[in-house]
Coordinates of C-alpha atoms in Angstrom, one line a residue:
Chain A
E243 CA -50.8 -28.5 -107.7
P244 CA -48.3 -31.0 -109.2
E245 CA -48.6 -33.0 -112.0
V246 CA -47.2 -35.7 -114.4
T247 CA -46.3 -34.1 -117.4
Q248 CA -45.9 -36.3 -120.5
T249 CA -42.8 -34.6 -124.1
P250 CA -43.5 -35.2 -127.1
S251 CA -47.5 -34.6 -127.1
H252 CA -47.5 -36.1 -130.5
Q253 CA -44.4 -38.3 -131.8
V254 CA -45.2 -39.2 -135.8
T255 CA -43.1 -42.2 -136.8
Q256 CA -42.1 -44.3 -139.3
M257 CA -42.9 -48.6 -139.0
G258 CA -39.3 -50.6 -137.8
Q259 CA -38.0 -47.0 -135.6
E260 CA -37.3 -46.7 -132.0
V261 CA -39.0 -44.3 -130.3
I262 CA -38.5 -43.4 -126.9
L263 CA -41.6 -41.6 -124.6
R264 CA -40.8 -39.5 -121.9
C265 CA -42.6 -38.9 -118.4
V266 CA -41.6 -36.8 -115.3
P267 CA -44.2 -38.3 -113.3
I268 CA -45.5 -36.5 -109.6
S269 CA -42.0 -35.7 -107.4
N270 CA -42.6 -37.8 -104.3
H271 CA -44.6 -40.5 -106.5
L272 CA -42.7 -43.8 -106.1
Y273 CA -44.4 -45.9 -108.6
F274 CA -45.1 -45.8 -112.1
Y275 CA -47.0 -46.7 -115.0
W276 CA -47.8 -46.6 -118.7
Y277 CA -51.0 -47.4 -120.3
R278 CA -52.4 -47.1 -123.8
Q279 CA -55.2 -46.3 -125.6
I280 CA -55.9 -47.6 -128.8
L281 CA -58.5 -44.6 -130.0
G282 CA -61.7 -45.9 -129.7
Q283 CA -61.0 -48.3 -127.3
K284 CA -60.6 -48.4 -123.2
V285 CA -57.5 -47.7 -121.5
E286 CA -54.9 -50.9 -121.1
F287 CA -52.6 -51.6 -119.0
L288 CA -48.4 -52.0 -120.1
V289 CA -46.5 -52.2 -117.3
S290 CA -45.9 -51.2 -113.5
F291 CA -42.3 -50.2 -112.0
Y292 CA -41.3 -49.6 -108.7
N293 CA -37.7 -49.3 -107.0
N294 CA -36.0 -49.8 -110.3
E295 CA -38.0 -52.9 -111.2
I296 CA -41.1 -54.3 -113.3
S297 CA -43.7 -54.8 -110.6
E298 CA -46.0 -55.9 -113.0
K299 CA -46.4 -56.1 -117.2
S300 CA -49.4 -57.3 -119.2
E301 CA -49.4 -59.8 -122.5
I302 CA -49.0 -56.7 -124.6
F303 CA -45.6 -55.6 -123.1
D304 CA -43.5 -58.2 -125.3
D305 CA -39.9 -57.6 -125.6
Q306 CA -40.1 -55.1 -128.1
F307 CA -41.5 -52.5 -124.8
S308 CA -38.8 -51.5 -122.2
V309 CA -39.2 -48.7 -119.6
E310 CA -36.6 -46.8 -117.9
R311 CA -36.1 -44.5 -114.8
P312 CA -32.5 -43.0 -116.1
D313 CA -32.6 -40.2 -113.4
G314 CA -34.6 -39.2 -110.5
S315 CA -37.2 -37.7 -112.6
N316 CA -37.6 -39.0 -115.4
F317 CA -39.6 -42.7 -116.8
T318 CA -39.4 -43.4 -120.4
L319 CA -40.7 -45.9 -122.7
K320 CA -39.1 -47.5 -125.6
I321 CA -40.5 -49.2 -128.0
R322 CA -37.8 -50.8 -130.1
S323 CA -39.6 -51.9 -134.1
T324 CA -42.3 -49.6 -133.8
K325 CA -45.4 -51.8 -135.8
L326 CA -48.0 -50.1 -137.6
E327 CA -50.6 -51.3 -134.1
D328 CA -48.6 -49.6 -131.8
S329 CA -50.1 -46.5 -132.8
A330 CA -51.9 -45.4 -130.2
M331 CA -52.2 -42.6 -127.1
Y332 CA -50.0 -43.5 -124.4
F333 CA -50.6 -42.3 -120.9
C334 CA -48.3 -41.9 -118.6
A335 CA -49.3 -42.5 -114.4
S336 CA -47.9 -42.3 -110.8
S337 CA -48.4 -43.0 -107.3
V338 CA -47.2 -42.6 -104.0
A339 CA -46.5 -45.4 -101.3
G340 CA -48.5 -46.3 -98.6
A341 CA -51.4 -44.2 -99.9
S342 CA -54.8 -45.3 -98.2
Y343 CA -57.0 -43.7 -101.0
N344 CA -54.8 -45.4 -104.2
E345 CA -55.3 -42.6 -106.8
Q346 CA -53.4 -42.7 -110.5
F347 CA -52.5 -39.1 -111.4
F348 CA -52.4 -39.0 -115.3
G349 CA -49.9 -37.5 -117.3
P350 CA -51.8 -35.3 -120.6
G351 CA -51.1 -38.7 -122.7
T352 CA -48.9 -38.6 -125.9
R353 CA -50.3 -39.6 -128.9
L354 CA -48.1 -41.5 -130.9
T355 CA -48.6 -42.2 -134.9
V356 CA -46.8 -45.2 -136.5
L357 CA -46.9 -44.5 -140.4
Chain B
A138 CA -58.8 -62.4 -114.5
Q139 CA -60.5 -59.3 -113.1
T140 CA -63.2 -57.5 -115.8
V141 CA -65.3 -54.3 -115.9
T142 CA -68.0 -54.3 -118.0
Q143 CA -70.2 -51.1 -119.2
S144 CA -73.4 -51.9 -120.8
Q145 CA -73.7 -47.9 -121.6
P146 CA -71.8 -46.8 -125.0
E147 CA -73.5 -43.4 -124.6
M148 CA -75.9 -41.5 -122.9
S149 CA -77.4 -38.0 -122.6
V150 CA -78.5 -35.6 -120.7
Q151 CA -80.5 -32.2 -120.0
E152 CA -78.0 -29.5 -118.7
A153 CA -79.2 -29.5 -115.3
E154 CA -80.6 -33.3 -115.5
T155 CA -79.3 -36.4 -113.5
V156 CA -77.8 -39.0 -115.7
T157 CA -76.5 -42.4 -113.5
L158 CA -74.1 -44.6 -115.5
S159 CA -73.7 -48.2 -115.3
C160 CA -70.5 -50.3 -114.6
T161 CA -70.6 -53.9 -113.5
Y162 CA -67.3 -55.7 -112.3
D163 CA -65.9 -59.6 -111.6
T164 CA -62.9 -60.4 -109.3
S165 CA -62.8 -62.9 -106.8
E166 CA -61.2 -60.3 -104.8
S167 CA -62.7 -59.5 -101.1
D168 CA -60.4 -56.1 -101.0
Y169 CA -60.1 -53.5 -103.9
Y170 CA -61.2 -50.3 -105.4
L171 CA -63.1 -49.2 -107.5
F172 CA -63.2 -45.7 -109.7
W173 CA -64.5 -43.1 -112.2
Y174 CA -62.7 -41.3 -115.0
K175 CA -63.5 -38.8 -116.8
Q176 CA -61.8 -38.3 -120.2
P177 CA -62.5 -35.6 -122.6
P178 CA -61.6 -34.5 -125.7
S179 CA -58.2 -33.4 -124.8
R180 CA -57.8 -37.5 -123.8
Q181 CA -56.6 -36.8 -120.4
M182 CA -58.1 -38.8 -118.1
I183 CA -59.1 -37.3 -114.4
L184 CA -60.2 -38.8 -111.2
V185 CA -63.8 -38.1 -110.6
I186 CA -64.5 -40.7 -107.6
R187 CA -63.1 -43.6 -105.7
Q188 CA -64.4 -46.2 -103.8
E189 CA -63.2 -48.9 -101.4
A190 CA -64.9 -52.0 -101.4
Y191 CA -64.6 -52.2 -97.8
K192 CA -66.4 -49.0 -97.2
Q193 CA -70.2 -49.7 -96.9
Q194 CA -70.6 -45.7 -97.1
N195 CA -71.3 -45.1 -101.0
A196 CA -69.0 -42.3 -102.2
T197 CA -69.3 -38.1 -102.8
E198 CA -68.0 -35.6 -104.4
N199 CA -70.0 -33.0 -104.7
R200 CA -72.1 -33.8 -107.6
F201 CA -71.4 -36.7 -108.2
S202 CA -71.7 -39.7 -106.0
V203 CA -72.3 -43.7 -106.6
N204 CA -74.3 -46.6 -105.9
F205 CA -71.3 -48.9 -104.9
Q206 CA -73.6 -52.7 -104.9
K207 CA -71.0 -54.9 -103.5
A208 CA -73.2 -58.5 -103.4
A209 CA -74.0 -57.6 -107.0
K210 CA -70.3 -56.1 -107.9
S211 CA -72.4 -53.2 -109.4
F212 CA -71.1 -49.8 -109.1
S213 CA -72.3 -46.5 -110.8
L214 CA -71.9 -43.2 -110.9
K215 CA -74.3 -41.1 -110.3
I216 CA -73.8 -37.0 -112.3
S217 CA -76.8 -34.8 -110.2
D218 CA -77.2 -31.1 -111.8
S219 CA -75.1 -32.1 -115.2
Q220 CA -73.5 -29.2 -116.9
L221 CA -72.1 -28.7 -120.2
G222 CA -68.4 -29.2 -119.1
D223 CA -69.2 -33.2 -117.6
A224 CA -69.6 -34.2 -121.0
A225 CA -66.7 -36.6 -121.6
M226 CA -65.8 -40.3 -122.6
Y227 CA -66.2 -41.8 -118.8
F228 CA -64.6 -44.9 -117.8
C229 CA -64.8 -47.0 -114.7
A230 CA -62.0 -48.4 -113.2
Y231 CA -60.7 -51.5 -110.8
N232 CA -57.6 -52.0 -108.9
R233 CA -56.7 -54.6 -106.0
G234 CA -55.0 -51.7 -104.3
T235 CA -52.1 -49.4 -103.9
A236 CA -49.4 -49.4 -106.6
S237 CA -51.6 -52.4 -109.1
K238 CA -52.3 -52.0 -111.9
L239 CA -56.0 -50.5 -112.9
T240 CA -58.6 -52.6 -114.8
F241 CA -60.6 -50.4 -117.0
G242 CA -64.3 -50.8 -118.8
T243 CA -65.0 -49.9 -122.6
G244 CA -66.4 -46.1 -121.8
T245 CA -69.7 -44.0 -121.8
R246 CA -69.7 -41.2 -123.7
L247 CA -71.8 -38.4 -122.0
Q248 CA -73.4 -35.7 -124.1
V249 CA -74.9 -33.0 -122.3
T250 CA -77.7 -30.9 -124.1
L251 CA -79.3 -28.1 -123.5

């Protein structure tokens, strides 16, 4: 069964460093998303992406964040200068276009730890 | 703005028994979707069940069913014949339709005891 994959599973970085989180969505999906979950808290939407453009973004997704689909398979989230409060689990998700059932498939997540 | 509220931080159920997890939401939209996601200790989000707001019939997936009350903006999840593998965080979520963001509740941690 096709699935969303994410790498790395755990990333440790120093405050102020840049990180890139990688995702490979399901191959026939056209909508892509990033969510984050701070430990013990709810899952929060960051950004959605379609047709090589950001469709929607939350207040969390400020100038320090960017997304890119550099090739036909990868979808990346970059944090330019990490802060302690960026420590969280980051989930990538994808969904197929035009589906009446509207399911977003989630990857296993990347745990980001900022020291 | 849409909000999703889960008022039960933790619930416990004995194996083989039935448990109901509560969720309420607020929206001004008439068409939308509601979901229950399961997050086991592995942290991966797994879709349990979905409900389209335009459908009056409550969704059912094997041992999982929902009680969708559109007027009351309530969307509870019933787990029948609970199994040890059902132990997880359960998140209620809402979105307006294809490609729109999911708004999650704060989650309910379900324990299943022998």
